[in-house]
C-alpha cells in the first residue's frame, strides 16, 4: 500500500460525505437544532459507524451477506424501520419549539443516534468493500488494514467536526429556527423516502 492509495481513498470519502444522504441530513439538523456540542457528538457517532463498516468490509462481512442473503435482508429491514421511525419523529415534532440553549439532548444520545443511523444502512458495507477493492492492492497486511480504518475514522471525525463548527454560528442557527417546521418536514420526507427505498431496493 502506498500514500497515493490513501489519498485516493480520502478523496472518495470526502466526495461521499458531501453528497446528500441520511448521515449528512442528521448532522445538519443536529448542529442547527442542538448547537455545536450536539452536532459534534452526532458527527462522532456517524464517523465511528462508518469506520466500523470499513473494518467489516476489510474482514469480509460483504462475503457473509452474499452467502447468507437472509442476514442482509434482516439488517435492511431493521435499518429501514429505524430510518422511518426517525422520519416520523421529525415530522411529528416539526412545529414544536426546541431548547435554544442546546441542552435538549444529552451528548451520549446524539452520539448513539449518529451511530445507529449509519448502522441502519447495511449497503454501506458494500460501498466500503467496492471502494477498497478498486483503490487498494489485494495483498495488504493487518497493519495496512488497521491504518485504513484509523484513517477513515480520522477523516470522518475531522469532516463532521469542521461541518458542525461552521454551522453552529448564530446566523445559521437563527435561520434554522425561523424555518424549523419547513426544514424539519423536508428532512423527515427525505429520510422517509430513504427508508422506503431501502425496503424496496434489492
mmCIF file of N, CA and C in Angstrom, residues 93-176:
data_model
loop_
_atom_site.group_PDB
_atom_site.id
_atom_site.type_symbol
_atom_site.label_atom_id
_atom_site.label_comp_id
_atom_site.label_asym_id
_atom_site.label_seq_id
_atom_site.Cartn_x
_atom_site.Cartn_y
_atom_site.Cartn_z
ATOM 1 N N UNK A 93 -42.743 16.323 15.314
ATOM 2 C CA UNK A 93 -42.272 17.394 16.192
ATOM 3 C C UNK A 93 -41.769 18.625 15.439
ATOM 4 N N UNK A 94 -42.080 18.694 14.147
ATOM 5 C CA UNK A 94 -41.541 19.795 13.336
ATOM 6 C C UNK A 94 -41.964 21.161 13.862
ATOM 7 N N UNK A 95 -43.195 21.267 14.330
ATOM 8 C CA UNK A 95 -43.696 22.569 14.779
ATOM 9 C C UNK A 95 -43.383 22.844 16.242
ATOM 10 N N UNK A 96 -42.819 21.865 16.949
ATOM 11 C CA UNK A 96 -42.534 22.046 18.375
ATOM 12 C C UNK A 96 -41.297 22.918 18.555
ATOM 13 N N UNK A 97 -41.280 23.792 19.558
ATOM 14 C CA UNK A 97 -40.082 24.606 19.813
ATOM 15 C C UNK A 97 -38.946 23.746 20.330
ATOM 16 N N UNK A 98 -37.735 24.219 20.147
ATOM 17 C CA UNK A 98 -36.576 23.479 20.646
ATOM 18 C C UNK A 98 -35.893 24.284 21.743
ATOM 19 N N UNK A 99 -35.042 23.607 22.475
ATOM 20 C CA UNK A 99 -34.259 24.254 23.535
ATOM 21 C C UNK A 99 -33.155 25.068 22.879
ATOM 22 N N UNK A 100 -33.285 26.366 22.865
ATOM 23 C CA UNK A 100 -32.305 27.209 22.172
ATOM 24 C C UNK A 100 -30.968 27.301 22.884
ATOM 25 N N UNK A 101 -30.853 26.705 24.071
ATOM 26 C CA UNK A 101 -29.560 26.673 24.757
ATOM 27 C C UNK A 101 -28.757 25.434 24.392
ATOM 28 N N UNK A 102 -29.372 24.562 23.567
ATOM 29 C CA UNK A 102 -28.634 23.391 23.103
ATOM 30 C C UNK A 102 -28.525 22.301 24.137
ATOM 31 N N UNK A 103 -29.448 22.275 25.127
ATOM 32 C CA UNK A 103 -29.376 21.261 26.171
ATOM 33 C C UNK A 103 -30.517 20.254 26.067
ATOM 34 N N UNK A 104 -31.189 20.189 24.923
ATOM 35 C CA UNK A 104 -32.369 19.349 24.790
ATOM 36 C C UNK A 104 -32.036 17.870 24.765
ATOM 37 N N UNK A 105 -30.838 17.483 24.388
ATOM 38 C CA UNK A 105 -30.496 16.059 24.307
ATOM 39 C C UNK A 105 -29.072 15.856 24.800
ATOM 40 N N UNK A 106 -28.880 14.872 25.685
ATOM 41 C CA UNK A 106 -27.520 14.593 26.149
ATOM 42 C C UNK A 106 -26.613 14.208 24.977
ATOM 43 N N UNK A 107 -25.330 14.504 25.114
ATOM 44 C CA UNK A 107 -24.407 14.214 24.021
ATOM 45 C C UNK A 107 -24.321 12.727 23.719
ATOM 46 N N UNK A 108 -24.444 11.899 24.778
ATOM 47 C CA UNK A 108 -24.357 10.459 24.529
ATOM 48 C C UNK A 108 -25.514 9.987 23.653
ATOM 49 N N UNK A 109 -26.681 10.658 23.771
ATOM 50 C CA UNK A 109 -27.813 10.307 22.923
ATOM 51 C C UNK A 109 -27.542 10.734 21.484
ATOM 52 N N UNK A 110 -26.922 11.881 21.299
ATOM 53 C CA UNK A 110 -26.592 12.351 19.952
ATOM 54 C C UNK A 110 -25.579 11.416 19.300
ATOM 55 N N UNK A 111 -24.565 10.983 20.071
ATOM 56 C CA UNK A 111 -23.575 10.050 19.543
ATOM 57 C C UNK A 111 -24.248 8.744 19.149
ATOM 58 N N UNK A 112 -25.132 8.251 20.019
ATOM 59 C CA UNK A 112 -25.813 6.979 19.756
ATOM 60 C C UNK A 112 -26.698 7.089 18.512
ATOM 61 N N UNK A 113 -27.384 8.220 18.362
ATOM 62 C CA UNK A 113 -28.233 8.405 17.191
ATOM 63 C C UNK A 113 -27.397 8.394 15.916
ATOM 64 N N UNK A 114 -26.261 9.092 15.924
ATOM 65 C CA UNK A 114 -25.377 9.078 14.762
ATOM 66 C C UNK A 114 -24.894 7.674 14.445
ATOM 67 N N UNK A 115 -24.534 6.937 15.485
ATOM 68 C CA UNK A 115 -24.072 5.561 15.316
ATOM 69 C C UNK A 115 -25.161 4.707 14.676
ATOM 70 N N UNK A 116 -26.391 4.821 15.171
ATOM 71 C CA UNK A 116 -27.486 3.971 14.708
ATOM 72 C C UNK A 116 -27.944 4.326 13.296
ATOM 73 N N UNK A 117 -27.893 5.610 12.942
ATOM 74 C CA UNK A 117 -28.304 5.996 11.586
ATOM 75 C C UNK A 117 -27.373 5.380 10.550
ATOM 76 N N UNK A 118 -26.080 5.389 10.796
ATOM 77 C CA UNK A 118 -25.159 4.748 9.851
ATOM 78 C C UNK A 118 -25.219 3.229 9.940
ATOM 79 N N UNK A 119 -25.558 2.706 11.113
ATOM 80 C CA UNK A 119 -25.751 1.263 11.242
ATOM 81 C C UNK A 119 -26.983 0.812 10.476
ATOM 82 N N UNK A 120 -27.964 1.716 10.334
ATOM 83 C CA UNK A 120 -29.236 1.371 9.711
ATOM 84 C C UNK A 120 -29.136 1.119 8.214
ATOM 85 N N UNK A 121 -27.980 1.371 7.626
ATOM 86 C CA UNK A 121 -27.835 1.175 6.185
ATOM 87 C C UNK A 121 -26.761 0.130 5.899
ATOM 88 N N UNK A 122 -27.139 -1.162 5.817
ATOM 89 C CA UNK A 122 -26.140 -2.202 5.574
ATOM 90 C C UNK A 122 -25.489 -2.112 4.205
ATOM 91 N N UNK A 123 -26.071 -1.307 3.298
ATOM 92 C CA UNK A 123 -25.430 -1.137 1.993
ATOM 93 C C UNK A 123 -24.079 -0.444 2.127
ATOM 94 N N UNK A 124 -23.857 0.200 3.267
ATOM 95 C CA UNK A 124 -22.580 0.877 3.489
ATOM 96 C C UNK A 124 -21.410 -0.090 3.404
ATOM 97 N N UNK A 125 -21.620 -1.326 3.845
ATOM 98 C CA UNK A 125 -20.518 -2.287 3.815
ATOM 99 C C UNK A 125 -20.165 -2.653 2.379
ATOM 100 N N UNK A 126 -21.166 -2.692 1.489
ATOM 101 C CA UNK A 126 -20.882 -2.970 0.082
ATOM 102 C C UNK A 126 -20.195 -1.781 -0.577
ATOM 103 N N UNK A 127 -20.600 -0.562 -0.192
ATOM 104 C CA UNK A 127 -19.919 0.632 -0.699
ATOM 105 C C UNK A 127 -18.458 0.612 -0.273
ATOM 106 N N UNK A 128 -18.228 0.345 1.023
ATOM 107 C CA UNK A 128 -16.861 0.307 1.532
ATOM 108 C C UNK A 128 -16.058 -0.768 0.825
ATOM 109 N N UNK A 129 -16.673 -1.951 0.643
ATOM 110 C CA UNK A 129 -15.949 -3.053 0.002
ATOM 111 C C UNK A 129 -15.568 -2.711 -1.431
ATOM 112 N N UNK A 130 -16.501 -2.087 -2.180
ATOM 113 C CA UNK A 130 -16.205 -1.758 -3.577
ATOM 114 C C UNK A 130 -15.108 -0.710 -3.681
ATOM 115 N N UNK A 131 -15.149 0.286 -2.797
ATOM 116 C CA UNK A 131 -14.109 1.317 -2.801
ATOM 117 C C UNK A 131 -12.749 0.718 -2.451
ATOM 118 N N UNK A 132 -12.733 -0.146 -1.458
ATOM 119 C CA UNK A 132 -11.470 -0.762 -1.028
ATOM 120 C C UNK A 132 -10.871 -1.617 -2.138
ATOM 121 N N UNK A 133 -11.729 -2.373 -2.829
ATOM 122 C CA UNK A 133 -11.237 -3.252 -3.898
ATOM 123 C C UNK A 133 -10.655 -2.445 -5.042
ATOM 124 N N UNK A 134 -11.314 -1.338 -5.374
ATOM 125 C CA UNK A 134 -10.861 -0.518 -6.507
ATOM 126 C C UNK A 134 -9.557 0.212 -6.183
ATOM 127 N N UNK A 135 -9.428 0.707 -4.958
ATOM 128 C CA UNK A 135 -8.305 1.593 -4.633
ATOM 129 C C UNK A 135 -7.077 0.845 -4.116
ATOM 130 N N UNK A 136 -7.281 -0.123 -3.235
ATOM 131 C CA UNK A 136 -6.146 -0.736 -2.538
ATOM 132 C C UNK A 136 -5.732 -2.071 -3.163
ATOM 133 N N UNK A 137 -4.450 -2.411 -3.032
ATOM 134 C CA UNK A 137 -3.980 -3.707 -3.537
ATOM 135 C C UNK A 137 -4.543 -4.850 -2.686
ATOM 136 N N UNK A 138 -4.639 -6.050 -3.258
ATOM 137 C CA UNK A 138 -5.268 -7.159 -2.527
ATOM 138 C C UNK A 138 -4.401 -7.761 -1.418
ATOM 139 N N UNK A 139 -3.099 -7.570 -1.496
ATOM 140 C CA UNK A 139 -2.184 -8.250 -0.568
ATOM 141 C C UNK A 139 -1.773 -7.339 0.595
ATOM 142 N N UNK A 140 -2.761 -6.786 1.297
ATOM 143 C CA UNK A 140 -2.447 -5.860 2.385
ATOM 144 C C UNK A 140 -2.224 -6.616 3.690
ATOM 145 N N UNK A 141 -1.326 -6.077 4.491
ATOM 146 C CA UNK A 141 -1.048 -6.667 5.804
ATOM 147 C C UNK A 141 -2.111 -6.195 6.811
ATOM 148 N N UNK A 142 -2.118 -6.811 7.985
ATOM 149 C CA UNK A 142 -3.019 -6.387 9.045
ATOM 150 C C UNK A 142 -2.739 -4.942 9.464
ATOM 151 N N UNK A 143 -1.456 -4.573 9.443
ATOM 152 C CA UNK A 143 -1.090 -3.193 9.783
ATOM 153 C C UNK A 143 -1.662 -2.215 8.764
ATOM 154 N N UNK A 144 -1.625 -2.585 7.479
ATOM 155 C CA UNK A 144 -2.215 -1.741 6.433
ATOM 156 C C UNK A 144 -3.717 -1.559 6.657
ATOM 157 N N UNK A 145 -4.386 -2.649 6.980
ATOM 158 C CA UNK A 145 -5.839 -2.593 7.195
ATOM 159 C C UNK A 145 -6.183 -1.747 8.414
ATOM 160 N N UNK A 146 -5.383 -1.879 9.469
ATOM 161 C CA UNK A 146 -5.608 -1.068 10.667
ATOM 162 C C UNK A 146 -5.409 0.408 10.348
ATOM 163 N N UNK A 147 -4.414 0.715 9.522
ATOM 164 C CA UNK A 147 -4.158 2.101 9.130
ATOM 165 C C UNK A 147 -5.323 2.659 8.319
ATOM 166 N N UNK A 148 -5.898 1.853 7.433
ATOM 167 C CA UNK A 148 -7.036 2.299 6.623
ATOM 168 C C UNK A 148 -8.222 2.648 7.511
ATOM 169 N N UNK A 149 -8.506 1.787 8.487
ATOM 170 C CA UNK A 149 -9.643 2.031 9.387
ATOM 171 C C UNK A 149 -9.402 3.288 10.229
ATOM 172 N N UNK A 150 -8.184 3.417 10.781
ATOM 173 C CA UNK A 150 -7.857 4.599 11.588
ATOM 174 C C UNK A 150 -7.931 5.867 10.739
ATOM 175 N N UNK A 151 -7.452 5.782 9.501
ATOM 176 C CA UNK A 151 -7.506 6.919 8.587
ATOM 177 C C UNK A 151 -8.954 7.301 8.295
ATOM 178 N N UNK A 152 -9.788 6.294 8.043
ATOM 179 C CA UNK A 152 -11.202 6.559 7.759
ATOM 180 C C UNK A 152 -11.868 7.242 8.945
ATOM 181 N N UNK A 153 -11.598 6.752 10.140
ATOM 182 C CA UNK A 153 -12.163 7.345 11.346
ATOM 183 C C UNK A 153 -11.746 8.802 11.486
ATOM 184 N N UNK A 154 -10.464 9.080 11.262
ATOM 185 C CA UNK A 154 -9.944 10.443 11.395
ATOM 186 C C UNK A 154 -10.584 11.380 10.373
ATOM 187 N N UNK A 155 -10.694 10.928 9.119
ATOM 188 C CA UNK A 155 -11.284 11.772 8.070
ATOM 189 C C UNK A 155 -12.730 12.105 8.398
ATOM 190 N N UNK A 156 -13.497 11.093 8.819
ATOM 191 C CA UNK A 156 -14.913 11.319 9.146
ATOM 192 C C UNK A 156 -15.054 12.269 10.331
ATOM 193 N N UNK A 157 -14.292 12.022 11.380
ATOM 194 C CA UNK A 157 -14.396 12.874 12.565
ATOM 195 C C UNK A 157 -14.010 14.313 12.263
ATOM 196 N N UNK A 158 -12.931 14.508 11.521
ATOM 197 C CA UNK A 158 -12.488 15.864 11.185
ATOM 198 C C UNK A 158 -13.533 16.563 10.312
ATOM 199 N N UNK A 159 -14.039 15.843 9.302
ATOM 200 C CA UNK A 159 -15.001 16.447 8.380
ATOM 201 C C UNK A 159 -16.275 16.869 9.103
ATOM 202 N N UNK A 160 -16.825 15.975 9.934
ATOM 203 C CA UNK A 160 -18.060 16.313 10.647
ATOM 204 C C UNK A 160 -17.831 17.401 11.697
ATOM 205 N N UNK A 161 -16.640 17.423 12.298
ATOM 206 C CA UNK A 161 -16.337 18.459 13.287
ATOM 207 C C UNK A 161 -16.249 19.833 12.626
ATOM 208 N N UNK A 162 -15.566 19.904 11.494
ATOM 209 C CA UNK A 162 -15.483 21.172 10.757
ATOM 210 C C UNK A 162 -16.875 21.620 10.337
ATOM 211 N N UNK A 163 -17.665 20.667 9.888
ATOM 212 C CA UNK A 163 -19.025 20.959 9.449
ATOM 213 C C UNK A 163 -19.861 21.503 10.606
ATOM 214 N N UNK A 164 -19.760 20.867 11.776
ATOM 215 C CA UNK A 164 -20.524 21.313 12.951
ATOM 216 C C UNK A 164 -20.088 22.701 13.399
ATOM 217 N N UNK A 165 -18.793 22.959 13.381
ATOM 218 C CA UNK A 165 -18.292 24.271 13.789
ATOM 219 C C UNK A 165 -18.769 25.366 12.841
ATOM 220 N N UNK A 166 -18.825 25.041 11.551
ATOM 221 C CA UNK A 166 -19.256 26.040 10.569
ATOM 222 C C UNK A 166 -20.745 26.350 10.693
ATOM 223 N N UNK A 167 -21.552 25.331 11.005
ATOM 224 C CA UNK A 167 -23.000 25.521 11.051
ATOM 225 C C UNK A 167 -23.522 25.970 12.414
ATOM 226 N N UNK A 168 -22.647 25.976 13.413
ATOM 227 C CA UNK A 168 -23.115 26.322 14.757
ATOM 228 C C UNK A 168 -23.069 27.824 15.037
ATOM 229 N N UNK A 169 -22.818 28.618 14.003
ATOM 230 C CA UNK A 169 -22.801 30.065 14.182
ATOM 231 C C UNK A 169 -24.218 30.588 14.431
ATOM 232 N N UNK A 170 -24.333 31.746 15.057
ATOM 233 C CA UNK A 170 -25.648 32.303 15.406
ATOM 234 C C UNK A 170 -26.512 32.588 14.170
ATOM 235 N N UNK A 171 -25.973 33.177 13.101
ATOM 236 C CA UNK A 171 -26.824 33.414 11.928
ATOM 237 C C UNK A 171 -27.400 32.126 11.346
ATOM 238 N N UNK A 172 -26.572 31.055 11.282
ATOM 239 C CA UNK A 172 -27.059 29.785 10.737
ATOM 240 C C UNK A 172 -28.155 29.209 11.619
ATOM 241 N N UNK A 173 -27.959 29.279 12.933
ATOM 242 C CA UNK A 173 -28.944 28.714 13.856
ATOM 243 C C UNK A 173 -30.234 29.533 13.877
ATOM 244 N N UNK A 174 -30.100 30.853 13.844
ATOM 245 C CA UNK A 174 -31.293 31.705 13.831
ATOM 246 C C UNK A 174 -32.125 31.456 12.574
ATOM 247 N N UNK A 175 -31.433 31.262 11.454
ATOM 248 C CA UNK A 175 -32.145 30.971 10.208
ATOM 249 C C UNK A 175 -32.884 29.650 10.293
ATOM 250 N N UNK A 176 -32.252 28.661 10.917
ATOM 251 C CA UNK A 176 -32.914 27.371 11.081
ATOM 252 C C UNK A 176 -34.155 27.490 11.965
#
